[in-house]
PDB file of C-alpha atoms in Angstrom:
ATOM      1  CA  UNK A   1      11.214  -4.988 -21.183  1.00  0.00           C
ATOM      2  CA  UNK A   2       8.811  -2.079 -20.925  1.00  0.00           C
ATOM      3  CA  UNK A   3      10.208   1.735 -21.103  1.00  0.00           C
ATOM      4  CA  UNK A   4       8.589   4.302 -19.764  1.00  0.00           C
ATOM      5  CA  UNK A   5       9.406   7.984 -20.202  1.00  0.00           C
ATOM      6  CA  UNK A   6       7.555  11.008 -18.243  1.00  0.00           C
ATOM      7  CA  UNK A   7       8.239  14.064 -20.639  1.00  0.00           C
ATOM      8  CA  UNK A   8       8.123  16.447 -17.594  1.00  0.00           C
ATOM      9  CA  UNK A   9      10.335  15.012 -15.230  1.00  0.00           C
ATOM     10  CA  UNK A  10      12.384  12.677 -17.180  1.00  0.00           C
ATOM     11  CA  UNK A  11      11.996  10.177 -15.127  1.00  0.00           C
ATOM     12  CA  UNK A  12      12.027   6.834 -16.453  1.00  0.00           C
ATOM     13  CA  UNK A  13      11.579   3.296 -15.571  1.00  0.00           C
ATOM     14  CA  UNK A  14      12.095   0.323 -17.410  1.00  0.00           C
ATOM     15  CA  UNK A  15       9.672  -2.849 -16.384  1.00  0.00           C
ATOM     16  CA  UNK A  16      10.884  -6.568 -17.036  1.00  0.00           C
ATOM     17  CA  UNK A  17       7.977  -8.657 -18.357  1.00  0.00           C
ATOM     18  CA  UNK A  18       8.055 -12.045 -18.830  1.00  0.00           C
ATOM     19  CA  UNK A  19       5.368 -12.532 -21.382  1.00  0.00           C
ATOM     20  CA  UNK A  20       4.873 -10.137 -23.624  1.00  0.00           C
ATOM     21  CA  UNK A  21       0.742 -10.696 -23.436  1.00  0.00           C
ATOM     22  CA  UNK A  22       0.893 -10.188 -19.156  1.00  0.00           C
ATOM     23  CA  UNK A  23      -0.983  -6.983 -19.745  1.00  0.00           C
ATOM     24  CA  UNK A  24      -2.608  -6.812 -16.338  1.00  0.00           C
ATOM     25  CA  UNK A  25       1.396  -7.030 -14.909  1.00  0.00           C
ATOM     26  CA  UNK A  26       2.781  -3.703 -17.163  1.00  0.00           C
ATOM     27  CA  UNK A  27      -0.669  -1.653 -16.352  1.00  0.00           C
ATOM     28  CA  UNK A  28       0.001  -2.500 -12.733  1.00  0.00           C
ATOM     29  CA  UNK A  29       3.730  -1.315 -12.635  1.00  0.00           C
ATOM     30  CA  UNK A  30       3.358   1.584 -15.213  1.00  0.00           C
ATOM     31  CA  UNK A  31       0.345   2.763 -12.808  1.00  0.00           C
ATOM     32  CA  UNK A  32       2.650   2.762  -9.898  1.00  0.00           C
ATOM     33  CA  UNK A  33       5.335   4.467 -12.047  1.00  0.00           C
ATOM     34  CA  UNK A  34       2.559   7.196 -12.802  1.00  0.00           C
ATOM     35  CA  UNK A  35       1.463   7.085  -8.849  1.00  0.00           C
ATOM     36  CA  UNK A  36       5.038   7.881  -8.202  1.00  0.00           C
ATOM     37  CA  UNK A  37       5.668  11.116 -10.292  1.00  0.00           C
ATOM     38  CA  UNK A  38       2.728  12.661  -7.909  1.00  0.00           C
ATOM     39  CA  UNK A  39       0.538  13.825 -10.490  1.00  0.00           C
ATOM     40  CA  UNK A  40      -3.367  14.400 -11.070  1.00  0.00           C
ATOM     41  CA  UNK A  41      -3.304  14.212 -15.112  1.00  0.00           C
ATOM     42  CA  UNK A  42      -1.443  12.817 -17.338  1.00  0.00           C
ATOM     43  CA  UNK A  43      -1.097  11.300 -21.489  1.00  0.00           C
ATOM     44  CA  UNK A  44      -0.361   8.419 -22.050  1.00  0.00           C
ATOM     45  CA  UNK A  45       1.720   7.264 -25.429  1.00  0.00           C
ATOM     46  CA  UNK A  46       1.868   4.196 -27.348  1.00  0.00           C
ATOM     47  CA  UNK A  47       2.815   2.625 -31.113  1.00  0.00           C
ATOM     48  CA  UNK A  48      -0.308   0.707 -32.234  1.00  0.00           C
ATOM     49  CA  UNK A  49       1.319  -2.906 -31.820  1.00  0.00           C
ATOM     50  CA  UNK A  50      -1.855  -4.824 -30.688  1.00  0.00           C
ATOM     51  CA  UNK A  51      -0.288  -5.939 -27.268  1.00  0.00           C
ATOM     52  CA  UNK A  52       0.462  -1.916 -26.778  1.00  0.00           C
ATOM     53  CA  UNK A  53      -3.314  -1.228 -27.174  1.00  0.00           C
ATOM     54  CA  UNK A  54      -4.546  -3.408 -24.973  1.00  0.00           C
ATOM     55  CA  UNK A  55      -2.013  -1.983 -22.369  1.00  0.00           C
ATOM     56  CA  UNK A  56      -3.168   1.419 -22.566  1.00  0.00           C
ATOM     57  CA  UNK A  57      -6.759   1.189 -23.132  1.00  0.00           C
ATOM     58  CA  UNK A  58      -6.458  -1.431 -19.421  1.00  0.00           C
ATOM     59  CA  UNK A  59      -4.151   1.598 -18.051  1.00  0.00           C
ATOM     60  CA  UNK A  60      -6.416   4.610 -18.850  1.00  0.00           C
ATOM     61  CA  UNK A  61      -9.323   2.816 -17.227  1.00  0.00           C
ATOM     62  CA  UNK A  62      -7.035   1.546 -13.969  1.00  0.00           C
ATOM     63  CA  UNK A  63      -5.671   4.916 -13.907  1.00  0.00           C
ATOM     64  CA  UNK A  64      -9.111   6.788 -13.930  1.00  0.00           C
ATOM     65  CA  UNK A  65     -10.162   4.452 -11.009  1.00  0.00           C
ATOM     66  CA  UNK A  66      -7.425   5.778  -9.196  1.00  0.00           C
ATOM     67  CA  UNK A  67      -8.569   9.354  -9.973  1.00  0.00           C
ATOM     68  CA  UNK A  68      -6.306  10.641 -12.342  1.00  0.00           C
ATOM     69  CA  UNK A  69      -7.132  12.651 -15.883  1.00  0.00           C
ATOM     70  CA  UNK A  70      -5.957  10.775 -18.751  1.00  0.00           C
ATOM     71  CA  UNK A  71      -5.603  11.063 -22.300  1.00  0.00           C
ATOM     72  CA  UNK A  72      -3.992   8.925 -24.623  1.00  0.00           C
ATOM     73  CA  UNK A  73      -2.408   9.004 -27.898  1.00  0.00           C
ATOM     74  CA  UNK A  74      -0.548   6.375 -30.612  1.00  0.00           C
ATOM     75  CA  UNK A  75       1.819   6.898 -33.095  1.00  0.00           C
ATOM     76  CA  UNK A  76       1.078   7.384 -36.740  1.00  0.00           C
ATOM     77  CA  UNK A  77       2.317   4.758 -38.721  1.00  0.00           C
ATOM     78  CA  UNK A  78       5.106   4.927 -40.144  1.00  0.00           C
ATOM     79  CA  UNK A  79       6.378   7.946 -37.653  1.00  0.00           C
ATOM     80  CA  UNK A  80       9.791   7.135 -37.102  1.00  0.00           C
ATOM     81  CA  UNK A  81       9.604  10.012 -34.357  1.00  0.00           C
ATOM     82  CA  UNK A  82       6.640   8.986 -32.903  1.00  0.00           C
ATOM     83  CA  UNK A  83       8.025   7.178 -29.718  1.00  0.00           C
ATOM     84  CA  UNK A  84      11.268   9.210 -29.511  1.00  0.00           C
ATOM     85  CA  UNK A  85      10.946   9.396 -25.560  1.00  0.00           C
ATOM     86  CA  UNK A  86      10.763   5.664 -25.525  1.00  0.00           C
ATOM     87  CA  UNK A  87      13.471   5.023 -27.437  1.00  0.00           C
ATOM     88  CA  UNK A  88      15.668   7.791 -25.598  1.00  0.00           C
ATOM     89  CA  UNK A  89      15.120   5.755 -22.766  1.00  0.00           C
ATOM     90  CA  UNK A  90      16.030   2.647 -23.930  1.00  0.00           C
ATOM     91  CA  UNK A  91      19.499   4.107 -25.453  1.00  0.00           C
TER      92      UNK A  91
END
């Protein structure tokens, strides 16, 4: 399962996945998710699991195709607080 969190909205969404390597299936749904909240810019946020980083560096790119700003940021390691809007969503 993939959570995602908007900060602003609090919108959230929560993707099924049925590998956890089908990177080109979570940028496609989390891009719709984004499409959906009607914004122009937008940051993405991430740990740094290796899968994770290949999601959002293939999501900023599909996402700037589509015209939006985006910036991205990962967790520091070790920062138990890091991805507290992720894990608010999945509780």
């Amino acid at each position: 399962m993939l959570n995602c969190h908007d900060s602003a909205t609090g919108s959230v969404a929560a993707i099924p996945v049925r590998r956890k390597a089908d990177i080109h299936y979570m940028a496609r749904e989390v891009a719709k998710f984004a499409r959906g909240l009607g914004v122009g810019e937008l940051e993405l946020h991430c740990d740094n699991e290796p899968t994770m980083l290949q999601l959002l560096s293939l999501l900023q790119r599909t996402l700037i195709k589509l015209g939006l700003v985006v910036t991205t940021s990962t967790s520091k390691p070790r920062d138990h607080g890091g991805n507290a809007y992720a894990e608010q969503t999945v509780h």
